[in-house]
PDB file of C-alpha atoms in Angstrom:
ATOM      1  CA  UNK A 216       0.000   0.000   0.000  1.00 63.00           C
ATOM      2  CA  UNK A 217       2.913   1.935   0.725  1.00 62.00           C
ATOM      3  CA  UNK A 218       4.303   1.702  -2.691  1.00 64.00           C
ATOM      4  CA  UNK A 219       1.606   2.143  -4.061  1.00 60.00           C
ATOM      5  CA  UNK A 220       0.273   5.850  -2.433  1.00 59.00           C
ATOM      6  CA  UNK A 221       4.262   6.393  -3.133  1.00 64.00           C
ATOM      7  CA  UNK A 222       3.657   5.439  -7.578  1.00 63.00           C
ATOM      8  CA  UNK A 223       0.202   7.062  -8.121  1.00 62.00           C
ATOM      9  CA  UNK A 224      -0.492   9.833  -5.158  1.00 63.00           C
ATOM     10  CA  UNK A 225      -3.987   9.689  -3.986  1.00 63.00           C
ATOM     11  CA  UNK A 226      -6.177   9.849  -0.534  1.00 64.00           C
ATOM     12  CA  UNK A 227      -6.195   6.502   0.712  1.00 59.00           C
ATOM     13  CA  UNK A 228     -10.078   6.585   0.501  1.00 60.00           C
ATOM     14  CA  UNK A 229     -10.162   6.501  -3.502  1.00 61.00           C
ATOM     15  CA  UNK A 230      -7.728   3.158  -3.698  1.00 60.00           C
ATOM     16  CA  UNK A 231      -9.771   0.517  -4.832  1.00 60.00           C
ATOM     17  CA  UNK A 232      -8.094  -2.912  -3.871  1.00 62.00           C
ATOM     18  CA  UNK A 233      -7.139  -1.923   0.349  1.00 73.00           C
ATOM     19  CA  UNK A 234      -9.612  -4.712   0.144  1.00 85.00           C
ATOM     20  CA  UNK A 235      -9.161  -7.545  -2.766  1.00 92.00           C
ATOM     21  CA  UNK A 236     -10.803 -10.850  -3.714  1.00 95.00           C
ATOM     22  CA  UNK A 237      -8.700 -13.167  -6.157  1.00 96.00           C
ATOM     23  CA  UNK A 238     -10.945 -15.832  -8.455  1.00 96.00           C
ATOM     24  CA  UNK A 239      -8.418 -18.237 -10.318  1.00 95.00           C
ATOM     25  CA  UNK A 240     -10.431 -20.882 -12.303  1.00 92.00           C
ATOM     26  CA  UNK A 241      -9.648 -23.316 -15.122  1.00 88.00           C
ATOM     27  CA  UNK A 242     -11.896 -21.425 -17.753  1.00 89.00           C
ATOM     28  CA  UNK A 243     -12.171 -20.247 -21.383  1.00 87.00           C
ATOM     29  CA  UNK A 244     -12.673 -16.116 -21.898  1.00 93.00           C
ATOM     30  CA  UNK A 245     -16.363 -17.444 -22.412  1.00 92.00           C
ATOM     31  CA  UNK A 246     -16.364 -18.203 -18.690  1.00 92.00           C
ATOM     32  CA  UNK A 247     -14.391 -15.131 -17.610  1.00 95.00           C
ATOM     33  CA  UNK A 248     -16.782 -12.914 -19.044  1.00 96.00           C
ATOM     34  CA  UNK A 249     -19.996 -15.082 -17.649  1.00 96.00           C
ATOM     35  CA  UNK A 250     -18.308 -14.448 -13.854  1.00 97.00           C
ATOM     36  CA  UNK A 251     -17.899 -11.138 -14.693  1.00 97.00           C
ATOM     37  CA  UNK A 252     -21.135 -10.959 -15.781  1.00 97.00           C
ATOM     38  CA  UNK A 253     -22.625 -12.553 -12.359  1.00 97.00           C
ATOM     39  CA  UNK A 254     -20.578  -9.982 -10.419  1.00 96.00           C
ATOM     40  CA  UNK A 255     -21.470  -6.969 -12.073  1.00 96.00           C
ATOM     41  CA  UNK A 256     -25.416  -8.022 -11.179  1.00 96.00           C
ATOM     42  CA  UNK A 257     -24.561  -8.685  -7.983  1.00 94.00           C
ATOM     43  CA  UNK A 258     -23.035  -5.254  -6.778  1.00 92.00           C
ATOM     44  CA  UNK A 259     -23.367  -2.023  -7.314  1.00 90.00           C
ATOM     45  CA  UNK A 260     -21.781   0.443  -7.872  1.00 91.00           C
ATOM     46  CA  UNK A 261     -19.347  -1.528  -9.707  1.00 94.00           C
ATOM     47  CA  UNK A 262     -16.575  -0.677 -12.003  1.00 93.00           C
ATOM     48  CA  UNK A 263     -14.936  -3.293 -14.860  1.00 96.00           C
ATOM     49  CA  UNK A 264     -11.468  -3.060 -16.290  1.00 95.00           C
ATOM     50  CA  UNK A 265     -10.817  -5.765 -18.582  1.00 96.00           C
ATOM     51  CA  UNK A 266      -7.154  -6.171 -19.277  1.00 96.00           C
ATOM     52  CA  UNK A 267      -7.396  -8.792 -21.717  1.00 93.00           C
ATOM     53  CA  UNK A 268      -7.278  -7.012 -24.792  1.00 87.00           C
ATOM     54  CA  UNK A 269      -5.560  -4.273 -23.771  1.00 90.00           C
ATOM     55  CA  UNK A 270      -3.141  -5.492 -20.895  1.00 94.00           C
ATOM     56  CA  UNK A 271      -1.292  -3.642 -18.724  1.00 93.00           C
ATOM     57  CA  UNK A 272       2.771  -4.389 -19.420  1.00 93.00           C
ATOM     58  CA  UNK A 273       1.688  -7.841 -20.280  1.00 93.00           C
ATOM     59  CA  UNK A 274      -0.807  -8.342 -17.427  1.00 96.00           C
ATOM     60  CA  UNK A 275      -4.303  -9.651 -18.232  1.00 96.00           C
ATOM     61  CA  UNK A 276      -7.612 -10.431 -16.606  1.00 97.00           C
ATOM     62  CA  UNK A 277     -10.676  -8.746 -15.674  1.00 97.00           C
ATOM     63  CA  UNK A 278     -11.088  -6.363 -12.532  1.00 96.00           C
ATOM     64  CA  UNK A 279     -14.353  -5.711 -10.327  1.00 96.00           C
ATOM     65  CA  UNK A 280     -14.477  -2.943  -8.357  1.00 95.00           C
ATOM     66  CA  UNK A 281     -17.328  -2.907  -6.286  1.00 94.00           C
ATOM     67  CA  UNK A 282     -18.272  -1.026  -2.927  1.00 90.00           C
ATOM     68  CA  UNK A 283     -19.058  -2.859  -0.205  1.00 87.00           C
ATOM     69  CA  UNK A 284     -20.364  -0.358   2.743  1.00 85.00           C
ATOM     70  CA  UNK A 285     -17.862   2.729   2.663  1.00 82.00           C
ATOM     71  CA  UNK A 286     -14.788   0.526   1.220  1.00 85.00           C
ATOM     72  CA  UNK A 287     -13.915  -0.605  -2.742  1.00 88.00           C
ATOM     73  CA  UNK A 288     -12.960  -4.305  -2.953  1.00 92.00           C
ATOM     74  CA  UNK A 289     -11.604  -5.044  -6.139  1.00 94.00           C
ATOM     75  CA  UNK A 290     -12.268  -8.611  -7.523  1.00 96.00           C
ATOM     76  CA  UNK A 291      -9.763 -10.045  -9.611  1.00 97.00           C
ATOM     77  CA  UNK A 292     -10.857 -13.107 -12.232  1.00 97.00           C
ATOM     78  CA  UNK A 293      -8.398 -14.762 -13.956  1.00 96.00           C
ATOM     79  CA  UNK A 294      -7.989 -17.738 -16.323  1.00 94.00           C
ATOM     80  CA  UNK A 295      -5.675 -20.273 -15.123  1.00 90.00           C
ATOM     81  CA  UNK A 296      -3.374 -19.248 -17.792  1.00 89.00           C
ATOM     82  CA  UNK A 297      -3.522 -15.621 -16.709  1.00 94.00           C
ATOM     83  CA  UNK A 298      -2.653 -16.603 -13.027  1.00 94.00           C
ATOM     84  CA  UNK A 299       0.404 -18.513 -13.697  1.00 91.00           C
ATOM     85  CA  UNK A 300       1.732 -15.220 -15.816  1.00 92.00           C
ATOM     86  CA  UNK A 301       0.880 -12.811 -13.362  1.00 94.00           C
ATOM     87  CA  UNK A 302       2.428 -15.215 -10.574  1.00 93.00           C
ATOM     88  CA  UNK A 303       5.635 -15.896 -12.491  1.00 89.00           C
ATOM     89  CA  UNK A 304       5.635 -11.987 -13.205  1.00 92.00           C
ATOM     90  CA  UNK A 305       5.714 -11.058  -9.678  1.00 91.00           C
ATOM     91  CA  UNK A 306       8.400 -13.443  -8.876  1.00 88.00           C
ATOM     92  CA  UNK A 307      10.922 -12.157 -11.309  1.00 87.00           C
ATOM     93  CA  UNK A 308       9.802  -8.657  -9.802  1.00 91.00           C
ATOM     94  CA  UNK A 309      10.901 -10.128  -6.050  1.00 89.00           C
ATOM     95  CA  UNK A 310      14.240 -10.475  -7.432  1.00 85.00           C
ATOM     96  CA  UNK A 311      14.670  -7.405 -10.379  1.00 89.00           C
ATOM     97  CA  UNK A 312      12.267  -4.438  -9.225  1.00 91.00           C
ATOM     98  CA  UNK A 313       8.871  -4.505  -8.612  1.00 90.00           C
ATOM     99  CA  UNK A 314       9.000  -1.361 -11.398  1.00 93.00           C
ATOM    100  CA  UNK A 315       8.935  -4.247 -14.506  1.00 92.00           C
ATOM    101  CA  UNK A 316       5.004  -4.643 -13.613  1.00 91.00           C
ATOM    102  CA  UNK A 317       4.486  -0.891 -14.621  1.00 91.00           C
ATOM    103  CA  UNK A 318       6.763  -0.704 -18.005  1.00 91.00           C
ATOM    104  CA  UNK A 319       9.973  -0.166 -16.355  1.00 93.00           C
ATOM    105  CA  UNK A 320      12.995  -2.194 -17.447  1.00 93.00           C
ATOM    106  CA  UNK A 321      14.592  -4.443 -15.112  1.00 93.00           C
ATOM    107  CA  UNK A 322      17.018  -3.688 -12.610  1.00 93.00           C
ATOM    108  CA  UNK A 323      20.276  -3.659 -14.271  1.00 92.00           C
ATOM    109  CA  UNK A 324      18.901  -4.916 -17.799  1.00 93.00           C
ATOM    110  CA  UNK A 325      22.366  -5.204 -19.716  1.00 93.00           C
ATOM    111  CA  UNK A 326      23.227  -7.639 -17.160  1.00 89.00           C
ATOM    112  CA  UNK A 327      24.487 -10.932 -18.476  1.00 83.00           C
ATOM    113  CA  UNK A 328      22.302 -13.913 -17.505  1.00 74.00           C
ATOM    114  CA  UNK A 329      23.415 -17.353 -19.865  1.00 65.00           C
ATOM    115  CA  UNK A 330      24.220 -15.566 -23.088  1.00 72.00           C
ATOM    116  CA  UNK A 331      21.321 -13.518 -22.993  1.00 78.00           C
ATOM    117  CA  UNK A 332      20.520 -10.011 -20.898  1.00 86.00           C
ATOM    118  CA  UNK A 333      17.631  -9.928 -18.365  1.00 87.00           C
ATOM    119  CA  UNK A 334      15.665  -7.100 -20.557  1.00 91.00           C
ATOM    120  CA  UNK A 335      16.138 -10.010 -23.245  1.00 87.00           C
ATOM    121  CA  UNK A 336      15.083 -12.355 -20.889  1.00 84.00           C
ATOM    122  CA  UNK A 337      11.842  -9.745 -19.972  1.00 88.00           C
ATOM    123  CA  UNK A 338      10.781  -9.646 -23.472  1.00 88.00           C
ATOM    124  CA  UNK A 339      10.101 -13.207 -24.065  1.00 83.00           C
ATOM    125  CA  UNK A 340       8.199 -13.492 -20.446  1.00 86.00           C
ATOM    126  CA  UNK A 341       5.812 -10.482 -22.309  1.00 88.00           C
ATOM    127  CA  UNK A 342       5.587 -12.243 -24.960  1.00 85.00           C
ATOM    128  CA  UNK A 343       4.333 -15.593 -23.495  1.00 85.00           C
ATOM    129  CA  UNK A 344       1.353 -13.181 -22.152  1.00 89.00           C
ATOM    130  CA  UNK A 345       0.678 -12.230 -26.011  1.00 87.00           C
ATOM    131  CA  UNK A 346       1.072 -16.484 -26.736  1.00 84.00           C
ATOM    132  CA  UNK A 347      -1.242 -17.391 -23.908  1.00 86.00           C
ATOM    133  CA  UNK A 348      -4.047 -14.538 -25.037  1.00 88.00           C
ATOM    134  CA  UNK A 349      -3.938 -15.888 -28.657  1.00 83.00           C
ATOM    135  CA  UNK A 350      -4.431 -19.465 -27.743  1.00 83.00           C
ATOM    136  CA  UNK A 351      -7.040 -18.700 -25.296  1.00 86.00           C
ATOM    137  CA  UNK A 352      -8.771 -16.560 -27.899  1.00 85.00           C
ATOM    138  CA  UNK A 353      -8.746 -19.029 -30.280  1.00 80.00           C
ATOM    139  CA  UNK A 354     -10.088 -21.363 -27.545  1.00 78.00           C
ATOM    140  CA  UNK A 355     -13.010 -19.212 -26.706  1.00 81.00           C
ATOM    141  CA  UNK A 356     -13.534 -18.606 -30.691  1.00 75.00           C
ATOM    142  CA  UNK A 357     -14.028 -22.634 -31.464  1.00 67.00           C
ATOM    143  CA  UNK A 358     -15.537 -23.061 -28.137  1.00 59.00           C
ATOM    144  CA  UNK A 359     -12.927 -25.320 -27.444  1.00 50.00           C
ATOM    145  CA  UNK A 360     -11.106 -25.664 -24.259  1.00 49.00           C
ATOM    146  CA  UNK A 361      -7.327 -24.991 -24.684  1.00 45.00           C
ATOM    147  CA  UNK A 362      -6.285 -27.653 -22.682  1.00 48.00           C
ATOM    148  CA  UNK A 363      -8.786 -30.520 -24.514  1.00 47.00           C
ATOM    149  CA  UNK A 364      -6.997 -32.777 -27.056  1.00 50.00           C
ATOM    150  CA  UNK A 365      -7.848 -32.573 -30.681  1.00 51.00           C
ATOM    151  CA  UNK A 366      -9.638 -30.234 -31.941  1.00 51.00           C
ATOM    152  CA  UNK A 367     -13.101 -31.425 -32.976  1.00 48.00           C
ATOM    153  CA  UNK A 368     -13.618 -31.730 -36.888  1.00 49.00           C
ATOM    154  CA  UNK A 369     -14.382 -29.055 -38.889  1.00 46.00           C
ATOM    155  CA  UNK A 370     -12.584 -26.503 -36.070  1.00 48.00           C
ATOM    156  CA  UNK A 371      -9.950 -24.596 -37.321  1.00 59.00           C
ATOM    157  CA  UNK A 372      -6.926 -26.550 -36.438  1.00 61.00           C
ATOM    158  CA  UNK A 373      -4.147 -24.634 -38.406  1.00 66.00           C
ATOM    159  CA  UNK A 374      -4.654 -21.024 -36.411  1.00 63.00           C
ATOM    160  CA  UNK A 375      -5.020 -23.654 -32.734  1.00 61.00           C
ATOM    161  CA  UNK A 376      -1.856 -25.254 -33.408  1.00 67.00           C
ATOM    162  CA  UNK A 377       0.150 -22.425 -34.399  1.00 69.00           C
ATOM    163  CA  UNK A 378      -0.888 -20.782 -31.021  1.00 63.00           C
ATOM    164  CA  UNK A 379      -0.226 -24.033 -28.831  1.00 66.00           C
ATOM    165  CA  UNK A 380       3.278 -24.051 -30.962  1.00 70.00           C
ATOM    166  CA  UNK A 381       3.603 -20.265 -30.267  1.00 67.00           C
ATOM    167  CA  UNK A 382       3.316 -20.736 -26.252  1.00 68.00           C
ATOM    168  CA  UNK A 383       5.734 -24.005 -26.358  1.00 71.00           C
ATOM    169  CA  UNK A 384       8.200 -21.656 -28.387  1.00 71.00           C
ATOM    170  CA  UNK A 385       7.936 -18.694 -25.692  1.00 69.00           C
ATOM    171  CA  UNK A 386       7.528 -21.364 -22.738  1.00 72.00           C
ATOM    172  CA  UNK A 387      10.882 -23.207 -24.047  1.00 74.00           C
ATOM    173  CA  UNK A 388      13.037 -19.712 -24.526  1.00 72.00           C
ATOM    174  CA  UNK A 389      11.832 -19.402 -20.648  1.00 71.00           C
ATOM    175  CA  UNK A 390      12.770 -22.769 -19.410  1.00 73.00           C
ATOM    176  CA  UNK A 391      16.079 -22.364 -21.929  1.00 72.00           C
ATOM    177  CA  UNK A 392      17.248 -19.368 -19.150  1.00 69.00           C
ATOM    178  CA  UNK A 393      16.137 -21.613 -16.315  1.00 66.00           C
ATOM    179  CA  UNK A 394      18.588 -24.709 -17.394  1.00 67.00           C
ATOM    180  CA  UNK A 395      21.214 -22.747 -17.539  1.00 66.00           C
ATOM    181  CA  UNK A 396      21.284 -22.076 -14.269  1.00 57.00           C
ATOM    182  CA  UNK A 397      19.661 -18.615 -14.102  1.00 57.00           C
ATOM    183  CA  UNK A 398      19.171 -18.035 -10.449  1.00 55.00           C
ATOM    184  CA  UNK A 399      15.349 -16.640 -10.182  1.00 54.00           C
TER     185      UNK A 399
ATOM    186  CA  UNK B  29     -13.334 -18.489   6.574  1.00 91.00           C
ATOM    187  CA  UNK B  30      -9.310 -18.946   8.253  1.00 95.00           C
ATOM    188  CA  UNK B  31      -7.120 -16.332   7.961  1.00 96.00           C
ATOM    189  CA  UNK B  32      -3.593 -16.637   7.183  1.00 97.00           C
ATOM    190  CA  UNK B  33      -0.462 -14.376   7.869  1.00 97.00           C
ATOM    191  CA  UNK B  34       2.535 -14.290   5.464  1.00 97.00           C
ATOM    192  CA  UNK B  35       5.788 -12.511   6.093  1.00 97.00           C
ATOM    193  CA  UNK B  36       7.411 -12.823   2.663  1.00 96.00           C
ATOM    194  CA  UNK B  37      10.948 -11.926   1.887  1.00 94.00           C
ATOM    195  CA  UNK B  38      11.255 -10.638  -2.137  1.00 91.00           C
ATOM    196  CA  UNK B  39      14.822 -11.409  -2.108  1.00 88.00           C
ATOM    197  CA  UNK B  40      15.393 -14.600  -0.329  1.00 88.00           C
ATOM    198  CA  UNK B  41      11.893 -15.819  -1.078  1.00 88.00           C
ATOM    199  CA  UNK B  42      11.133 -17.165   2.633  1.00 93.00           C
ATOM    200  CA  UNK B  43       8.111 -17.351   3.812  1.00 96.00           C
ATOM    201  CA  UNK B  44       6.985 -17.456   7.481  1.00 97.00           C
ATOM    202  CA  UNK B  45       2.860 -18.107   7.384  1.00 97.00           C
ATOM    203  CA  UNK B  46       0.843 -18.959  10.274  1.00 97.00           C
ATOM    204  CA  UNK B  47      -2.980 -19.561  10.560  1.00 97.00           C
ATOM    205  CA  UNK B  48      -5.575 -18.665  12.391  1.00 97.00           C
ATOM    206  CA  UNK B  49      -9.258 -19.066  12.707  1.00 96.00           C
ATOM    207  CA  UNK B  50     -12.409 -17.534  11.653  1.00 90.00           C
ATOM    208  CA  UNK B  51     -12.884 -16.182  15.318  1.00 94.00           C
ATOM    209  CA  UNK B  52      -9.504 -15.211  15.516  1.00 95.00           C
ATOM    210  CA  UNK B  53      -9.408 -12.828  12.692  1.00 92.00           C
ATOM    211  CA  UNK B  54      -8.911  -9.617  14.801  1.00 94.00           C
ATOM    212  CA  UNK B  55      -6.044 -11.519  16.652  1.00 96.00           C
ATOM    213  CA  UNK B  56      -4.731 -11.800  12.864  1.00 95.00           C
ATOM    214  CA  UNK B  57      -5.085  -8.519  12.199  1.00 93.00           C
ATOM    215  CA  UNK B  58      -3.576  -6.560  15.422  1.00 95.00           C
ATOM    216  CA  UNK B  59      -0.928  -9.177  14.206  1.00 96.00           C
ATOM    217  CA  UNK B  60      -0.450  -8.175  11.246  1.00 95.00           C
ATOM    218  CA  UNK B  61      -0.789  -4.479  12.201  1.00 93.00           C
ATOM    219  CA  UNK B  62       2.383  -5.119  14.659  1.00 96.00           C
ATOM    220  CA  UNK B  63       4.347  -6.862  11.998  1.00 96.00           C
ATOM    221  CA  UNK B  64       4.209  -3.997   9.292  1.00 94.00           C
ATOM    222  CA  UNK B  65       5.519  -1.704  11.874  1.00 95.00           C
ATOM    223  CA  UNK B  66       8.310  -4.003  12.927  1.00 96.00           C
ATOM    224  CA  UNK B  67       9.405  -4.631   9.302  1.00 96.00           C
ATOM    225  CA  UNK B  68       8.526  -1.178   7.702  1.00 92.00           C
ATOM    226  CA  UNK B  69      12.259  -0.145   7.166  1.00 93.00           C
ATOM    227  CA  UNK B  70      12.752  -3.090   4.605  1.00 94.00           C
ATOM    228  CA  UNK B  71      10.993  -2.521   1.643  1.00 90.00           C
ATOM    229  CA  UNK B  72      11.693  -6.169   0.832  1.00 92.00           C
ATOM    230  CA  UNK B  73       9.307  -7.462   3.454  1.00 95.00           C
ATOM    231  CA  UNK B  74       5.504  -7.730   2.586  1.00 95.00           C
ATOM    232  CA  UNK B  75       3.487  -8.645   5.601  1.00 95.00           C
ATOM    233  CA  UNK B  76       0.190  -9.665   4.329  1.00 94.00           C
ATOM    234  CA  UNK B  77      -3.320 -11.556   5.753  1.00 95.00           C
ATOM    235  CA  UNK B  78      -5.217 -13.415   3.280  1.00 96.00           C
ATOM    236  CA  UNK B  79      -8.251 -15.279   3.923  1.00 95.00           C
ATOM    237  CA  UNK B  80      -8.751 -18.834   2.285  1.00 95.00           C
ATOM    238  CA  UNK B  81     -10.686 -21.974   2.624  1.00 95.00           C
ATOM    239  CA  UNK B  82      -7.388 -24.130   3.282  1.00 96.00           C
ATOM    240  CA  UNK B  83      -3.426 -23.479   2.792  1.00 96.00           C
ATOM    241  CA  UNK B  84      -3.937 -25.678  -0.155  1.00 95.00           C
ATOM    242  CA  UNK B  85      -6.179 -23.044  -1.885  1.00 95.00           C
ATOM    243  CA  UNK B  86      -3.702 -20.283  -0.993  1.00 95.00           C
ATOM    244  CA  UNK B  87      -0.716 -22.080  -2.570  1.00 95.00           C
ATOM    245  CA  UNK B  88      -2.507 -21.593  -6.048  1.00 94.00           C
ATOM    246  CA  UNK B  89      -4.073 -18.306  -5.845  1.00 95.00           C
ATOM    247  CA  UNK B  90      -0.484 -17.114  -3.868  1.00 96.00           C
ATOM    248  CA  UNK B  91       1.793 -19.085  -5.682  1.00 94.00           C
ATOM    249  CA  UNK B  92       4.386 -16.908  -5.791  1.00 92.00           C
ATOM    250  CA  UNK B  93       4.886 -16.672  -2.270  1.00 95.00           C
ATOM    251  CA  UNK B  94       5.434 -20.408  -2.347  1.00 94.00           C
ATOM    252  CA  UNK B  95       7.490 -21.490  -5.630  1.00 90.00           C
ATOM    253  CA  UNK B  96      10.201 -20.258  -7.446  1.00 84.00           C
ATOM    254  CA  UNK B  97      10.096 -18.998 -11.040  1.00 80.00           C
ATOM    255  CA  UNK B  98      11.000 -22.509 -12.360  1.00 77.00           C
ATOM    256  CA  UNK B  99       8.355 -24.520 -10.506  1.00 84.00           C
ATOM    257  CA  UNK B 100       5.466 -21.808 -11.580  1.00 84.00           C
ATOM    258  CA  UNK B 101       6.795 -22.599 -15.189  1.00 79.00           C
ATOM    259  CA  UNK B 102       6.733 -26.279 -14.639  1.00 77.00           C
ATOM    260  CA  UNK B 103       3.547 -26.237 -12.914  1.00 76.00           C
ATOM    261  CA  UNK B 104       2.566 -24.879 -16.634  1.00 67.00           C
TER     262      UNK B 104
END
């Protein structure tokens, strides 16, 4: 909270997650938007930021804010796939400044980790966010849960695999660091 | 709904987490309260309460105070 009134000055009143409910599920968008849905009839006033689309630094899911007596609780719902990002996200920020979550580069980016930098390093964890969005867009397109086998006939199986190939290519430059020792 | 408290260090990743009950959630929370002030010099220390059905359901919504960067990605 501290860092927080410190990165975006405000009265403490008008911060909207002091309170803060986290919803993880294994889901399609589909299902995302159907919670959201269920929230935002539930509450109000209530407030939706959906980060999917647009995300913030790499960052996706879908944020309720809703008031609940005199305080805003902000409701986080995220796809399984989401989660693990976000989680693996704040790790790395434990260990080379919490600033990479708002745009900023790493602590000491030119460092050498492996044969690679850590701002190389960062740019292929944002771009497994961009991999996991496609292939759960495609997912929620064909109806078609990401993590199912084959794709049912008829489905458009060129544009899934190239996203599942996509994430394994991202995923792999990831694990890649991780083998060589990479201390994170 | 039991309440758990986490002191988390960023940089060494260790975790201290104890539990308490539903009717002990303002004992949690003076708690907590006590343990921000003791640790507010070092930025690297989050002191946090987070309510949860079990530990086990905290370990997935939390992960990241419980796994390194290579067993999120293997937990893929």
């Amino acid at each position: 909270m501290h860092d927080k009134l410190r990165r975006q000055p405000t009265k403490l009143s008008r911060i909207q997650d002091i309170a803060g409910v986290r919803i993880v599920q294994d889901m399609d968008l589909n299902e995302q938007d159907a919670i959201v849905r269920a929230l935002t009839a539930e509450f109000h006033p209530v407030r939706v930021t959906d980060r999917r689309l647009v995300p913030s630094f790499g960052y996706r899911a879908v944020h309720v804010v809703v008031r609940v007596g005199r305080c805003w609780c902000e409701i986080q719902v995220r796809t399984s796939q989401q989660h693990l990002w976000a989680e693996i996200v704040e790790r790395l920020a434990d260990r080379w400044g919490r600033q990479i979550r708002y745009g900023g580069q790493p602590d000491d980016p030119q460092r050498e980790i492996a044969d690679s930098t850590r701002l190389e390093f960062w740019n292929a964890v944002i771009a497994i966010s961009d991999a996991v969005h496609r292939i759960e867009e495609v997912a929620a397109n064909q109806n078609f849960g990401i993590d199912a086998g084959e794709a049912p006939e008829g489905l458009d199986r060129v544009e899934i695999d190239e996203a599942r190939q996509r994430l394994r290519e991202v995923l792999a430059v990831l694990v890649e660091f991780l083998d060589r020792g990479v201390a994170l | 709904m039991p309440q758990f408290l986490i002191v988390y260090n960023q940089l060494t990743g260790e975790v201290d987490l104890r539990e308490y009950g539903d009717d002990a959630r303002d004992e949690a929370l003076e708690r907590r309260f006590a343990l921000e002030l003791e640790h507010r010099l070092d930025p690297h220390i989050e002191v946090v309460l987070l309510g949860a059905r079990s530990e086990a359901v905290l370990h997935r919504t939390h992960a990241r105070y419980f796994k390194t960067v290579r067993e999120l990605v293997d937990s893929a």
